[in-house]
PDB file of C-alpha atoms and ligand atoms in Angstrom:
ATOM      1  CA  MET A   1     -87.151  41.994  14.047  1.00  0.00           C
ATOM      2  CA  ASN A   2     -90.117  40.828  14.079  1.00  0.00           C
ATOM      3  CA  ILE A   3     -91.480  36.863  13.907  1.00  0.00           C
ATOM      4  CA  LYS A   4     -93.178  37.234  10.061  1.00  0.00           C
ATOM      5  CA  ASN A   5     -88.741  37.425   9.734  1.00  0.00           C
ATOM      6  CA  LEU A   6     -88.428  35.015  11.414  1.00  0.00           C
ATOM      7  CA  LEU A   7     -90.410  32.684   8.930  1.00  0.00           C
ATOM      8  CA  SER A   8     -89.074  33.862   6.085  1.00  0.00           C
ATOM      9  CA  GLY A   9     -86.021  33.227   7.318  1.00  0.00           C
ATOM     10  CA  GLU A  10     -84.667  36.217   6.785  1.00  0.00           C
ATOM     11  CA  ILE A  11     -83.085  35.651  10.594  1.00  0.00           C
ATOM     12  CA  THR A  12     -82.825  33.227  13.396  1.00  0.00           C
ATOM     13  CA  GLN A  13     -84.899  31.908  15.804  1.00  0.00           C
ATOM     14  CA  CYS A  14     -81.555  33.135  18.246  1.00  0.00           C
ATOM     15  CA  ASP A  15     -82.372  36.073  16.381  1.00  0.00           C
ATOM     16  CA  LEU A  16     -85.102  36.765  17.878  1.00  0.00           C
ATOM     17  CA  ILE A  17     -85.385  35.366  21.280  1.00  0.00           C
ATOM     18  CA  ASN A  18     -82.205  37.344  21.737  1.00  0.00           C
ATOM     19  CA  TYR A  19     -83.975  41.335  20.000  1.00  0.00           C
ATOM     20  CA  TYR A  20     -87.742  39.592  22.597  1.00  0.00           C
ATOM     21  CA  ASN A  21     -84.943  39.556  25.544  1.00  0.00           C
ATOM     22  CA  VAL A  22     -86.265  36.399  26.133  1.00  0.00           C
ATOM     23  CA  THR A  23     -84.630  33.264  28.327  1.00  0.00           C
ATOM     24  CA  LEU A  24     -85.707  30.105  27.031  1.00  0.00           C
ATOM     25  CA  LEU A  25     -86.364  27.088  28.884  1.00  0.00           C
ATOM     26  CA  TYR A  26     -87.663  23.683  28.115  1.00  0.00           C
ATOM     27  CA  GLU A  27     -89.367  21.629  31.341  1.00  0.00           C
ATOM     28  CA  GLN A  28     -91.561  18.384  31.622  1.00  0.00           C
ATOM     29  CA  LEU A  29     -94.334  20.496  32.093  1.00  0.00           C
ATOM     30  CA  PRO A  30     -98.427  18.698  31.961  1.00  0.00           C
ATOM     31  CA  LEU A  31     -99.414  17.181  28.652  1.00  0.00           C
ATOM     32  CA  SER A  32    -102.407  19.761  28.396  1.00  0.00           C
ATOM     33  CA  VAL A  33    -100.069  22.501  28.632  1.00  0.00           C
ATOM     34  CA  ASN A  34     -97.836  23.140  25.892  1.00  0.00           C
ATOM     35  CA  GLY A  35     -95.659  26.314  26.936  1.00  0.00           C
ATOM     36  CA  LEU A  36     -96.107  29.702  28.511  1.00  0.00           C
ATOM     37  CA  VAL A  37     -94.069  32.726  28.851  1.00  0.00           C
ATOM     38  CA  PHE A  38     -93.884  35.691  31.311  1.00  0.00           C
ATOM     39  CA  ASN A  39     -92.278  39.068  32.045  1.00  0.00           C
ATOM     40  CA  TYR A  40     -90.261  39.452  35.299  1.00  0.00           C
ATOM     41  CA  ASP A  41     -87.763  41.694  35.982  1.00  0.00           C
ATOM     42  CA  GLY A  42     -87.190  42.461  32.136  1.00  0.00           C
ATOM     43  CA  ILE A  43     -86.516  39.183  31.051  1.00  0.00           C
ATOM     44  CA  ASN A  44     -89.313  37.828  28.989  1.00  0.00           C
ATOM     45  CA  PHE A  45     -89.088  33.612  30.128  1.00  0.00           C
ATOM     46  CA  ILE A  46     -90.968  30.605  27.616  1.00  0.00           C
ATOM     47  CA  ILE A  47     -91.040  27.724  28.902  1.00  0.00           C
ATOM     48  CA  ILE A  48     -91.645  25.102  26.497  1.00  0.00           C
ATOM     49  CA  ASN A  49     -93.515  21.531  27.538  1.00  0.00           C
ATOM     50  CA  ASP A  50     -90.142  19.150  26.941  1.00  0.00           C
ATOM     51  CA  ASN A  51     -92.615  16.746  26.059  1.00  0.00           C
ATOM     52  CA  LEU A  52     -93.978  17.728  23.459  1.00  0.00           C
ATOM     53  CA  SER A  53     -92.696  16.654  19.414  1.00  0.00           C
ATOM     54  CA  TYR A  54     -90.495  18.595  17.116  1.00  0.00           C
ATOM     55  CA  TYR A  55     -92.681  20.006  15.427  1.00  0.00           C
ATOM     56  CA  LYS A  56     -94.806  21.231  18.307  1.00  0.00           C
ATOM     57  CA  ARG A  57     -92.025  22.462  20.415  1.00  0.00           C
ATOM     58  CA  LYS A  58     -91.372  25.309  17.209  1.00  0.00           C
ATOM     59  CA  LYS A  59     -95.100  26.268  16.386  1.00  0.00           C
ATOM     60  CA  THR A  60     -95.559  26.412  20.399  1.00  0.00           C
ATOM     61  CA  LEU A  61     -92.837  28.592  20.916  1.00  0.00           C
ATOM     62  CA  LEU A  62     -94.496  30.686  17.911  1.00  0.00           C
ATOM     63  CA  HIS A  63     -97.459  30.724  19.827  1.00  0.00           C
ATOM     64  CA  GLU A  64     -95.529  32.007  23.456  1.00  0.00           C
ATOM     65  CA  LEU A  65     -92.931  34.569  21.145  1.00  0.00           C
ATOM     66  CA  ALA A  66     -96.472  35.618  19.510  1.00  0.00           C
ATOM     67  CA  HIS A  67     -97.222  37.042  22.835  1.00  0.00           C
ATOM     68  CA  ILE A  68     -94.489  38.653  22.767  1.00  0.00           C
ATOM     69  CA  GLU A  69     -94.886  40.222  19.528  1.00  0.00           C
ATOM     70  CA  LEU A  70     -98.457  41.468  20.270  1.00  0.00           C
ATOM     71  CA  ASN A  71     -97.450  42.711  24.011  1.00  0.00           C
ATOM     72  CA  GLN A  72    -100.072  40.622  25.772  1.00  0.00           C
ATOM     73  CA  LEU A  73     -97.601  40.377  28.887  1.00  0.00           C
ATOM     74  CA  CYS A  74     -97.917  43.976  30.093  1.00  0.00           C
ATOM     75  CA  GLN A  75    -101.664  44.863  29.854  1.00  0.00           C
ATOM     76  CA  ARG A  76    -102.323  43.232  33.144  1.00  0.00           C
ATOM     77  CA  ASP A  77    -100.546  44.795  36.623  1.00  0.00           C
ATOM     78  CA  LYS A  78     -99.114  41.911  38.258  1.00  0.00           C
ATOM     79  CA  ASP A  79    -100.868  38.972  36.095  1.00  0.00           C
ATOM     80  CA  LEU A  80     -97.507  37.574  34.836  1.00  0.00           C
ATOM     81  CA  PHE A  81    -100.182  34.728  33.426  1.00  0.00           C
ATOM     82  CA  ALA A  82    -102.316  36.900  31.227  1.00  0.00           C
ATOM     83  CA  PHE A  83    -101.772  33.557  28.368  1.00  0.00           C
ATOM     84  CA  HIS A  84    -103.883  32.520  30.524  1.00  0.00           C
ATOM     85  CA  ILE A  85    -106.889  34.720  28.958  1.00  0.00           C
ATOM     86  CA  GLN A  86    -108.766  32.803  25.927  1.00  0.00           C
ATOM     87  CA  GLU A  87    -109.231  36.132  24.899  1.00  0.00           C
ATOM     88  CA  TYR A  88    -105.472  36.780  23.761  1.00  0.00           C
ATOM     89  CA  GLU A  89    -105.005  32.679  23.210  1.00  0.00           C
ATOM     90  CA  ASP A  90    -107.087  33.713  19.925  1.00  0.00           C
ATOM     91  CA  GLU A  91    -105.288  36.505  19.439  1.00  0.00           C
ATOM     92  CA  ALA A  92    -102.073  34.935  19.677  1.00  0.00           C
ATOM     93  CA  ASP A  93    -103.608  31.683  17.591  1.00  0.00           C
ATOM     94  CA  ARG A  94    -104.824  34.277  14.898  1.00  0.00           C
ATOM     95  CA  TYR A  95    -101.233  35.562  14.511  1.00  0.00           C
ATOM     96  CA  ILE A  96     -99.146  32.852  13.054  1.00  0.00           C
ATOM     97  CA  LYS A  97    -101.990  31.233  11.274  1.00  0.00           C
ATOM     98  CA  TYR A  98    -102.165  35.344   9.209  1.00  0.00           C
ATOM     99  CA  LEU A  99     -97.846  35.175   9.372  1.00  0.00           C
ATOM    100  CA  LEU A 100     -98.502  31.883   7.654  1.00  0.00           C
ATOM    101  CA  ASN A 101    -100.322  32.470   4.734  1.00  0.00           C
TER     102      ASN A 101
HETATM  103 ZN1   ZN B   1    -100.762  31.281  25.011  1.00  0.00          ZN
END
């Protein structure tokens, strides 16, 4: 089960979120932040900026799920906020672009 299955409609967003053990939250975040993802105690938390449009929230969720799918959260010890690292940002975006084409 992966993002590709979600994009092709074989599974629902809910299926994938459960599969990756994600707690999904919508919060008021600064406008410069679309969303963030981190792992705490074995649970993946994705927080999406509630100020975004429907489309941008979907796109952000895919981006954050890509970080999980690409195993980018556990590569640096104690650094819950690995998503700030630009190479990971680019990789996550490239991955989604690849899946959409
Ligand atoms: Zn990111």
